[in-house]
Amino acid sequence: MDQKIEEAKRQADEAAETKAVTRADVVKMMVQGMGIVIYPDKKLRLVCEKVKDDEFDDNLKMLAEALATVMRGHKGIGISAPQVGIPLQLLIVNLTGKPEDNIAVANPRVIEASEERAEQYEGCLSFPNVKVKVDRPVRVTIEAESFEGKTIKLELKGLGARVVQHEMDHLEGVLLIDHETKIRRDIIARKMKKLKARLLKRNGHAKPKKSTKANKPKKKKRKAKSRS
Ligand code: CO
């Protein structure tokens, strides 16, 4: 009897070892390996590379799925590849949270933009708790490659147009903070540094202090209140 149990165990172990890794497993592993890159991080400043013709394969589709999963996990309505540390021209927009409403494209370029513009507050997964008023065209026509590698044209307006433009900024290394005045940019940068230090500490990666700057008398704190 014992022998039979031993044999079953051995077979189960063997099966577990040789079990094929499914596509879903790979996407899951990708998601687990992805973290949102938080400002200030040089990766957010990289100008992303175009996806080349021969790169439109299943790996790219899995990458897009993983990116969309990370976005949903953070309750975002848009995400770009550099925000998970991948300097490729990929972005996903989803205003509803339903997977079938994903706008997922590579190599987007604006081919038309309305003269009419609007200013509205925007947030960004790489800037937790920061809102910046950004002035943008209200309608844009985008040309891009689908993940099948086909060239597609998208006409977007309102929030969709805004989010796509925001994500396209990321692909050029342009960030929310760049749309701010110098003074407010500095305020946000300080706030982000503090937040990042807190996050690192919480995750047990506290940076060793000590810098000559730290010995300088501190400037008066200014609160980054929302202003008009
Ligand atoms: Co963003």
PDB file of C-alpha atoms and ligand atoms in Angstrom:
ATOM      1  CA  MET A   1       0.000   0.000   0.000  1.00  0.00           C
ATOM      2  CA  ASP A   2       2.703   2.426   0.999  1.00  0.00           C
ATOM      3  CA  GLN A   3       4.482   1.616  -2.172  1.00  0.00           C
ATOM      4  CA  LYS A   4       1.424   2.593  -4.185  1.00  0.00           C
ATOM      5  CA  ILE A   5       1.210   5.938  -2.414  1.00  0.00           C
ATOM      6  CA  GLU A   6       4.880   6.530  -3.014  1.00  0.00           C
ATOM      7  CA  GLU A   7       4.421   5.776  -6.671  1.00  0.00           C
ATOM      8  CA  ALA A   8       1.432   8.126  -6.986  1.00  0.00           C
ATOM      9  CA  LYS A   9       3.428  10.855  -5.304  1.00  0.00           C
ATOM     10  CA  ARG A  10       6.319  10.337  -7.615  1.00  0.00           C
ATOM     11  CA  GLN A  11       4.032  10.512 -10.633  1.00  0.00           C
ATOM     12  CA  ALA A  12       2.345  13.661  -9.349  1.00  0.00           C
ATOM     13  CA  ASP A  13       5.705  15.334  -8.821  1.00  0.00           C
ATOM     14  CA  GLU A  14       6.801  14.353 -12.265  1.00  0.00           C
ATOM     15  CA  ALA A  15       3.582  15.677 -13.790  1.00  0.00           C
ATOM     16  CA  ALA A  16       3.972  18.953 -11.943  1.00  0.00           C
ATOM     17  CA  GLU A  17       7.491  19.290 -13.225  1.00  0.00           C
ATOM     18  CA  THR A  18       6.680  18.620 -16.816  1.00  0.00           C
ATOM     19  CA  LYS A  19       3.375  20.511 -16.858  1.00  0.00           C
ATOM     20  CA  ALA A  20       3.371  22.823 -19.791  1.00  0.00           C
ATOM     21  CA  VAL A  21       3.435  26.489 -18.924  1.00  0.00           C
ATOM     22  CA  THR A  22       0.350  28.044 -20.450  1.00  0.00           C
ATOM     23  CA  ARG A  23       0.145  31.427 -22.098  1.00  0.00           C
ATOM     24  CA  ALA A  24      -1.913  32.682 -19.152  1.00  0.00           C
ATOM     25  CA  ASP A  25       0.873  31.553 -16.809  1.00  0.00           C
ATOM     26  CA  VAL A  26       3.399  33.583 -18.773  1.00  0.00           C
ATOM     27  CA  VAL A  27       1.192  36.696 -18.692  1.00  0.00           C
ATOM     28  CA  LYS A  28       0.735  36.195 -14.953  1.00  0.00           C
ATOM     29  CA  MET A  29       4.480  35.928 -14.443  1.00  0.00           C
ATOM     30  CA  MET A  30       4.997  39.073 -16.499  1.00  0.00           C
ATOM     31  CA  VAL A  31       2.462  40.935 -14.365  1.00  0.00           C
ATOM     32  CA  GLN A  32       4.177  39.758 -11.187  1.00  0.00           C
ATOM     33  CA  GLY A  33       7.455  41.088 -12.503  1.00  0.00           C
ATOM     34  CA  MET A  34       5.997  44.473 -13.376  1.00  0.00           C
ATOM     35  CA  GLY A  35       5.857  47.355 -10.985  1.00  0.00           C
ATOM     36  CA  ILE A  36       4.764  50.891 -11.729  1.00  0.00           C
ATOM     37  CA  VAL A  37       7.773  53.148 -12.109  1.00  0.00           C
ATOM     38  CA  ILE A  38       7.276  56.116  -9.831  1.00  0.00           C
ATOM     39  CA  TYR A  39       8.668  59.609 -10.415  1.00  0.00           C
ATOM     40  CA  PRO A  40      11.528  60.510 -10.039  1.00  0.00           C
ATOM     41  CA  ASP A  41      12.982  57.634 -11.978  1.00  0.00           C
ATOM     42  CA  LYS A  42      15.153  58.081 -15.039  1.00  0.00           C
ATOM     43  CA  LYS A  43      13.271  55.331 -16.846  1.00  0.00           C
ATOM     44  CA  LEU A  44      10.324  57.696 -17.169  1.00  0.00           C
ATOM     45  CA  ARG A  45      12.507  60.083 -19.168  1.00  0.00           C
ATOM     46  CA  LEU A  46      13.579  57.647 -21.852  1.00  0.00           C
ATOM     47  CA  VAL A  47      12.433  58.261 -25.383  1.00  0.00           C
ATOM     48  CA  CYS A  48      10.855  54.944 -26.265  1.00  0.00           C
ATOM     49  CA  GLU A  49      11.795  52.876 -29.263  1.00  0.00           C
ATOM     50  CA  LYS A  50       9.381  51.976 -31.992  1.00  0.00           C
ATOM     51  CA  VAL A  51       8.101  48.435 -32.168  1.00  0.00           C
ATOM     52  CA  LYS A  52       9.731  46.992 -35.275  1.00  0.00           C
ATOM     53  CA  ASP A  53       7.827  45.118 -37.969  1.00  0.00           C
ATOM     54  CA  ASP A  54       9.193  41.726 -36.933  1.00  0.00           C
ATOM     55  CA  GLU A  55       8.343  42.335 -33.285  1.00  0.00           C
ATOM     56  CA  PHE A  56       4.595  42.055 -33.733  1.00  0.00           C
ATOM     57  CA  ASP A  57       4.410  38.543 -32.387  1.00  0.00           C
ATOM     58  CA  ASP A  58       2.720  36.689 -29.575  1.00  0.00           C
ATOM     59  CA  ASN A  59       5.273  37.957 -27.047  1.00  0.00           C
ATOM     60  CA  LEU A  60       4.195  41.494 -27.799  1.00  0.00           C
ATOM     61  CA  LYS A  61       0.535  40.542 -27.351  1.00  0.00           C
ATOM     62  CA  MET A  62       1.323  38.929 -24.013  1.00  0.00           C
ATOM     63  CA  LEU A  63       3.194  42.042 -22.994  1.00  0.00           C
ATOM     64  CA  ALA A  64       0.142  44.127 -23.885  1.00  0.00           C
ATOM     65  CA  GLU A  65      -2.097  41.821 -21.857  1.00  0.00           C
ATOM     66  CA  ALA A  66       0.234  42.097 -18.885  1.00  0.00           C
ATOM     67  CA  LEU A  67       0.322  45.878 -19.237  1.00  0.00           C
ATOM     68  CA  ALA A  68      -3.484  46.028 -19.347  1.00  0.00           C
ATOM     69  CA  THR A  69      -3.672  43.822 -16.252  1.00  0.00           C
ATOM     70  CA  VAL A  70      -1.305  46.087 -14.337  1.00  0.00           C
ATOM     71  CA  MET A  71      -3.355  49.109 -15.420  1.00  0.00           C
ATOM     72  CA  ARG A  72      -6.600  47.503 -14.236  1.00  0.00           C
ATOM     73  CA  GLY A  73      -4.941  46.475 -10.975  1.00  0.00           C
ATOM     74  CA  HIS A  74      -4.108  50.113 -10.315  1.00  0.00           C
ATOM     75  CA  LYS A  75      -7.525  51.300 -11.489  1.00  0.00           C
ATOM     76  CA  GLY A  76      -5.876  53.326 -14.215  1.00  0.00           C
ATOM     77  CA  ILE A  77      -7.567  54.452 -17.418  1.00  0.00           C
ATOM     78  CA  GLY A  78      -4.307  54.499 -19.332  1.00  0.00           C
ATOM     79  CA  ILE A  79      -0.799  53.120 -19.136  1.00  0.00           C
ATOM     80  CA  SER A  80       2.340  53.187 -21.239  1.00  0.00           C
ATOM     81  CA  ALA A  81       5.151  50.625 -21.413  1.00  0.00           C
ATOM     82  CA  PRO A  82       7.810  52.942 -19.914  1.00  0.00           C
ATOM     83  CA  GLN A  83       5.684  53.104 -16.761  1.00  0.00           C
ATOM     84  CA  VAL A  84       6.596  49.491 -16.113  1.00  0.00           C
ATOM     85  CA  GLY A  85      10.190  50.103 -17.163  1.00  0.00           C
ATOM     86  CA  ILE A  86       9.903  48.984 -20.795  1.00  0.00           C
ATOM     87  CA  PRO A  87      11.098  51.686 -23.218  1.00  0.00           C
ATOM     88  CA  LEU A  88       8.859  50.673 -26.104  1.00  0.00           C
ATOM     89  CA  GLN A  89       6.172  52.665 -27.891  1.00  0.00           C
ATOM     90  CA  LEU A  90       3.189  50.806 -26.476  1.00  0.00           C
ATOM     91  CA  LEU A  91       0.169  52.233 -24.759  1.00  0.00           C
ATOM     92  CA  ILE A  92      -3.198  51.132 -23.511  1.00  0.00           C
ATOM     93  CA  VAL A  93      -6.242  53.244 -22.828  1.00  0.00           C
ATOM     94  CA  ASN A  94      -9.406  51.953 -21.247  1.00  0.00           C
ATOM     95  CA  LEU A  95     -12.052  54.332 -19.994  1.00  0.00           C
ATOM     96  CA  THR A  96     -14.590  51.748 -18.853  1.00  0.00           C
ATOM     97  CA  GLY A  97     -12.564  49.039 -17.130  1.00  0.00           C
ATOM     98  CA  LYS A  98     -13.987  46.403 -19.495  1.00  0.00           C
ATOM     99  CA  PRO A  99     -11.241  44.427 -21.265  1.00  0.00           C
ATOM    100  CA  GLU A 100     -13.136  44.600 -24.561  1.00  0.00           C
ATOM    101  CA  ASP A 101     -12.852  48.400 -24.492  1.00  0.00           C
ATOM    102  CA  ASN A 102      -9.054  48.384 -24.498  1.00  0.00           C
ATOM    103  CA  ILE A 103      -7.410  50.690 -26.975  1.00  0.00           C
ATOM    104  CA  ALA A 104      -4.029  49.004 -27.228  1.00  0.00           C
ATOM    105  CA  VAL A 105      -1.605  50.277 -29.827  1.00  0.00           C
ATOM    106  CA  ALA A 106       2.035  50.511 -30.768  1.00  0.00           C
ATOM    107  CA  ASN A 107       3.896  53.395 -32.415  1.00  0.00           C
ATOM    108  CA  PRO A 108       1.091  55.975 -32.170  1.00  0.00           C
ATOM    109  CA  ARG A 109       1.416  59.300 -33.964  1.00  0.00           C
ATOM    110  CA  VAL A 110      -0.953  62.248 -34.061  1.00  0.00           C
ATOM    111  CA  ILE A 111      -1.946  63.052 -37.614  1.00  0.00           C
ATOM    112  CA  GLU A 112      -4.576  65.644 -36.787  1.00  0.00           C
ATOM    113  CA  ALA A 113      -5.441  67.708 -33.746  1.00  0.00           C
ATOM    114  CA  SER A 114      -8.326  70.118 -33.204  1.00  0.00           C
ATOM    115  CA  GLU A 115      -7.678  73.792 -32.751  1.00  0.00           C
ATOM    116  CA  GLU A 116     -10.163  73.687 -29.936  1.00  0.00           C
ATOM    117  CA  ARG A 117      -8.365  72.989 -26.695  1.00  0.00           C
ATOM    118  CA  ALA A 118      -9.400  72.397 -23.113  1.00  0.00           C
ATOM    119  CA  GLU A 119      -7.719  72.470 -19.773  1.00  0.00           C
ATOM    120  CA  GLN A 120      -8.448  69.686 -17.332  1.00  0.00           C
ATOM    121  CA  TYR A 121      -6.882  67.965 -14.368  1.00  0.00           C
ATOM    122  CA  GLU A 122      -4.966  64.789 -15.092  1.00  0.00           C
ATOM    123  CA  GLY A 123      -3.534  62.151 -12.822  1.00  0.00           C
ATOM    124  CA  CYS A 124      -0.828  59.601 -13.537  1.00  0.00           C
ATOM    125  CA  LEU A 125       0.041  56.197 -12.095  1.00  0.00           C
ATOM    126  CA  SER A 126       3.657  57.377 -11.862  1.00  0.00           C
ATOM    127  CA  PHE A 127       2.606  60.379  -9.743  1.00  0.00           C
ATOM    128  CA  PRO A 128       0.333  59.030  -7.000  1.00  0.00           C
ATOM    129  CA  ASN A 129      -1.923  61.682  -5.482  1.00  0.00           C
ATOM    130  CA  VAL A 130      -0.841  64.386  -7.903  1.00  0.00           C
ATOM    131  CA  LYS A 131      -3.225  66.246 -10.188  1.00  0.00           C
ATOM    132  CA  VAL A 132      -2.072  68.681 -12.828  1.00  0.00           C
ATOM    133  CA  LYS A 133      -4.167  70.860 -15.091  1.00  0.00           C
ATOM    134  CA  VAL A 134      -3.137  70.227 -18.671  1.00  0.00           C
ATOM    135  CA  ASP A 135      -4.153  72.085 -21.790  1.00  0.00           C
ATOM    136  CA  ARG A 136      -4.648  69.820 -24.813  1.00  0.00           C
ATOM    137  CA  PRO A 137      -6.563  69.618 -28.080  1.00  0.00           C
ATOM    138  CA  VAL A 138     -10.012  68.161 -27.454  1.00  0.00           C
ATOM    139  CA  ARG A 139      -9.986  65.961 -30.555  1.00  0.00           C
ATOM    140  CA  VAL A 140      -7.146  64.040 -32.123  1.00  0.00           C
ATOM    141  CA  THR A 141      -6.740  61.574 -34.934  1.00  0.00           C
ATOM    142  CA  ILE A 142      -4.109  58.973 -34.227  1.00  0.00           C
ATOM    143  CA  GLU A 143      -2.453  56.567 -36.549  1.00  0.00           C
ATOM    144  CA  ALA A 144      -0.850  53.550 -34.942  1.00  0.00           C
ATOM    145  CA  GLU A 145      -0.173  49.851 -35.266  1.00  0.00           C
ATOM    146  CA  SER A 146      -2.536  47.355 -33.723  1.00  0.00           C
ATOM    147  CA  PHE A 147      -0.922  44.459 -31.903  1.00  0.00           C
ATOM    148  CA  GLU A 148      -1.532  42.426 -35.036  1.00  0.00           C
ATOM    149  CA  GLY A 149       0.783  44.850 -36.779  1.00  0.00           C
ATOM    150  CA  LYS A 150      -1.936  46.493 -38.863  1.00  0.00           C
ATOM    151  CA  THR A 151      -1.973  50.247 -39.303  1.00  0.00           C
ATOM    152  CA  ILE A 152      -5.114  51.685 -37.782  1.00  0.00           C
ATOM    153  CA  LYS A 153      -6.618  55.132 -37.454  1.00  0.00           C
ATOM    154  CA  LEU A 154      -8.375  56.286 -34.306  1.00  0.00           C
ATOM    155  CA  GLU A 155     -10.507  59.370 -33.983  1.00  0.00           C
ATOM    156  CA  LEU A 156     -10.760  60.336 -30.366  1.00  0.00           C
ATOM    157  CA  LYS A 157     -12.425  63.125 -28.444  1.00  0.00           C
ATOM    158  CA  GLY A 158     -12.924  64.195 -24.863  1.00  0.00           C
ATOM    159  CA  LEU A 159     -11.403  61.999 -22.183  1.00  0.00           C
ATOM    160  CA  GLY A 160     -10.223  59.372 -24.683  1.00  0.00           C
ATOM    161  CA  ALA A 161      -8.309  62.005 -26.654  1.00  0.00           C
ATOM    162  CA  ARG A 162      -6.835  63.390 -23.443  1.00  0.00           C
ATOM    163  CA  VAL A 163      -5.668  60.036 -22.095  1.00  0.00           C
ATOM    164  CA  VAL A 164      -4.109  58.968 -25.392  1.00  0.00           C
ATOM    165  CA  GLN A 165      -2.192  62.249 -25.560  1.00  0.00           C
ATOM    166  CA  HIS A 166      -1.062  61.800 -21.957  1.00  0.00           C
ATOM    167  CA  GLU A 167       0.217  58.279 -22.702  1.00  0.00           C
ATOM    168  CA  MET A 168       1.882  59.458 -25.896  1.00  0.00           C
ATOM    169  CA  ASP A 169       3.733  62.036 -23.831  1.00  0.00           C
ATOM    170  CA  HIS A 170       5.139  59.150 -21.760  1.00  0.00           C
ATOM    171  CA  LEU A 171       6.549  57.532 -24.903  1.00  0.00           C
ATOM    172  CA  GLU A 172       8.593  60.690 -25.453  1.00  0.00           C
ATOM    173  CA  GLY A 173       9.709  60.902 -21.836  1.00  0.00           C
ATOM    174  CA  VAL A 174       7.351  63.832 -21.235  1.00  0.00           C
ATOM    175  CA  LEU A 175       5.586  63.805 -17.898  1.00  0.00           C
ATOM    176  CA  LEU A 176       2.637  65.426 -16.198  1.00  0.00           C
ATOM    177  CA  ILE A 177       5.001  67.627 -14.225  1.00  0.00           C
ATOM    178  CA  ASP A 178       6.376  69.164 -17.447  1.00  0.00           C
ATOM    179  CA  HIS A 179       3.017  70.814 -18.019  1.00  0.00           C
ATOM    180  CA  GLU A 180       3.419  72.739 -14.786  1.00  0.00           C
ATOM    181  CA  THR A 181       5.006  76.063 -13.967  1.00  0.00           C
ATOM    182  CA  LYS A 182       8.518  75.888 -12.541  1.00  0.00           C
ATOM    183  CA  ILE A 183       7.375  76.676  -9.007  1.00  0.00           C
ATOM    184  CA  ARG A 184       4.709  74.016  -8.918  1.00  0.00           C
ATOM    185  CA  ARG A 185       7.005  71.560 -10.640  1.00  0.00           C
ATOM    186  CA  ASP A 186       9.450  71.926  -7.749  1.00  0.00           C
ATOM    187  CA  ILE A 187       6.680  71.491  -5.207  1.00  0.00           C
ATOM    188  CA  ILE A 188       5.464  68.307  -6.864  1.00  0.00           C
ATOM    189  CA  ALA A 189       9.025  67.006  -7.235  1.00  0.00           C
ATOM    190  CA  ARG A 190       9.611  67.462  -3.504  1.00  0.00           C
ATOM    191  CA  LYS A 191       6.334  65.804  -2.641  1.00  0.00           C
ATOM    192  CA  MET A 192       7.178  62.864  -4.904  1.00  0.00           C
ATOM    193  CA  LYS A 193      10.640  62.450  -3.404  1.00  0.00           C
ATOM    194  CA  LYS A 194       9.136  62.231   0.063  1.00  0.00           C
ATOM    195  CA  LEU A 195       6.495  59.792  -1.073  1.00  0.00           C
ATOM    196  CA  LYS A 196       9.067  57.628  -2.810  1.00  0.00           C
ATOM    197  CA  ALA A 197      11.316  57.576   0.234  1.00  0.00           C
ATOM    198  CA  ARG A 198       8.315  56.477   2.293  1.00  0.00           C
ATOM    199  CA  LEU A 199       7.433  53.738  -0.168  1.00  0.00           C
ATOM    200  CA  LEU A 200      11.016  52.474  -0.284  1.00  0.00           C
ATOM    201  CA  LYS A 201      11.221  52.462   3.487  1.00  0.00           C
ATOM    202  CA  ARG A 202       7.980  50.561   3.764  1.00  0.00           C
ATOM    203  CA  ASN A 203       9.272  47.974   1.327  1.00  0.00           C
ATOM    204  CA  GLY A 204      12.484  47.651   3.287  1.00  0.00           C
ATOM    205  CA  HIS A 205      14.751  49.375   0.777  1.00  0.00           C
ATOM    206  CA  ALA A 206      15.518  52.473   2.781  1.00  0.00           C
ATOM    207  CA  LYS A 207      18.174  54.556   1.115  1.00  0.00           C
ATOM    208  CA  PRO A 208      21.075  55.406   3.372  1.00  0.00           C
ATOM    209  CA  LYS A 209      20.700  59.025   4.389  1.00  0.00           C
ATOM    210  CA  LYS A 210      23.681  61.254   4.613  1.00  0.00           C
ATOM    211  CA  SER A 211      24.262  63.890   2.070  1.00  0.00           C
ATOM    212  CA  THR A 212      25.701  67.324   2.430  1.00  0.00           C
ATOM    213  CA  LYS A 213      22.324  68.676   1.444  1.00  0.00           C
ATOM    214  CA  ALA A 214      20.767  67.065   4.481  1.00  0.00           C
ATOM    215  CA  ASN A 215      22.883  69.246   6.735  1.00  0.00           C
ATOM    216  CA  LYS A 216      21.665  72.421   5.186  1.00  0.00           C
ATOM    217  CA  PRO A 217      18.944  74.271   7.025  1.00  0.00           C
ATOM    218  CA  LYS A 218      15.598  73.203   5.699  1.00  0.00           C
ATOM    219  CA  LYS A 219      13.586  75.584   3.668  1.00  0.00           C
ATOM    220  CA  LYS A 220      10.123  76.444   4.800  1.00  0.00           C
ATOM    221  CA  LYS A 221       7.612  73.804   3.884  1.00  0.00           C
ATOM    222  CA  ARG A 222       5.068  74.751   1.346  1.00  0.00           C
ATOM    223  CA  LYS A 223       1.931  72.806   0.835  1.00  0.00           C
ATOM    224  CA  ALA A 224       0.994  71.757  -2.670  1.00  0.00           C
ATOM    225  CA  LYS A 225      -2.581  72.871  -2.407  1.00  0.00           C
ATOM    226  CA  SER A 226      -4.644  72.688  -5.495  1.00  0.00           C
ATOM    227  CA  ARG A 227      -4.781  76.037  -7.156  1.00  0.00           C
ATOM    228  CA  SER A 228      -6.843  77.250 -10.039  1.00  0.00           C
TER     229      SER A 228
HETATM  230 CO    CO B   1       0.895  58.922 -16.839  1.00  0.00          CO
END
